């Protein structure tokens, strides 16, 4: 288990997620640092991915 992901996202994906209210930060090597609470539910993760998929 983990609560951090370092994802390679396009500028368009970053924009879509930020516009939807997601807060995350640029990281080394062009990746984005995504961190969630240990209390984050699978449904919340699915909602985040749904925004990403459009």
Short mmCIF file of C-alpha atoms in Angstrom, two decimals, residues 4-31:
data_model
loop_
_atom_site.label_atom_id
_atom_site.label_comp_id
_atom_site.label_asym_id
_atom_site.label_seq_id
_atom_site.Cartn_x
_atom_site.Cartn_y
_atom_site.Cartn_z
CA UNK A 4 1.92 8.65 -3.13
CA UNK A 5 2.14 8.29 -6.89
CA UNK A 6 4.56 9.98 -9.26
CA UNK A 7 2.73 10.17 -12.59
CA UNK A 8 3.78 11.36 -16.02
CA UNK A 9 0.87 13.51 -17.19
CA UNK A 10 0.50 15.73 -20.23
CA UNK A 11 -0.03 19.47 -19.77
CA UNK A 12 -3.63 18.96 -20.91
CA UNK A 13 -4.21 16.29 -18.25
CA UNK A 14 -2.67 18.50 -15.56
CA UNK A 15 -4.95 21.35 -16.61
CA UNK A 16 -8.09 19.18 -16.57
CA UNK A 17 -7.29 17.85 -13.09
CA UNK A 18 -6.43 21.28 -11.68
CA UNK A 19 -9.64 22.74 -13.17
CA UNK A 20 -11.58 19.96 -11.42
CA UNK A 21 -10.04 20.98 -8.09
CA UNK A 22 -7.26 18.42 -7.76
CA UNK A 23 -4.18 19.71 -5.96
CA UNK A 24 -0.80 18.17 -6.75
CA UNK A 25 2.67 19.36 -7.52
CA UNK A 26 5.26 19.13 -10.31
CA UNK A 27 8.15 16.83 -9.44
CA UNK A 28 11.52 15.94 -10.86
CA UNK A 29 11.81 14.49 -14.33
CA UNK A 30 8.56 15.99 -15.57
CA UNK A 31 6.35 13.91 -13.30
#
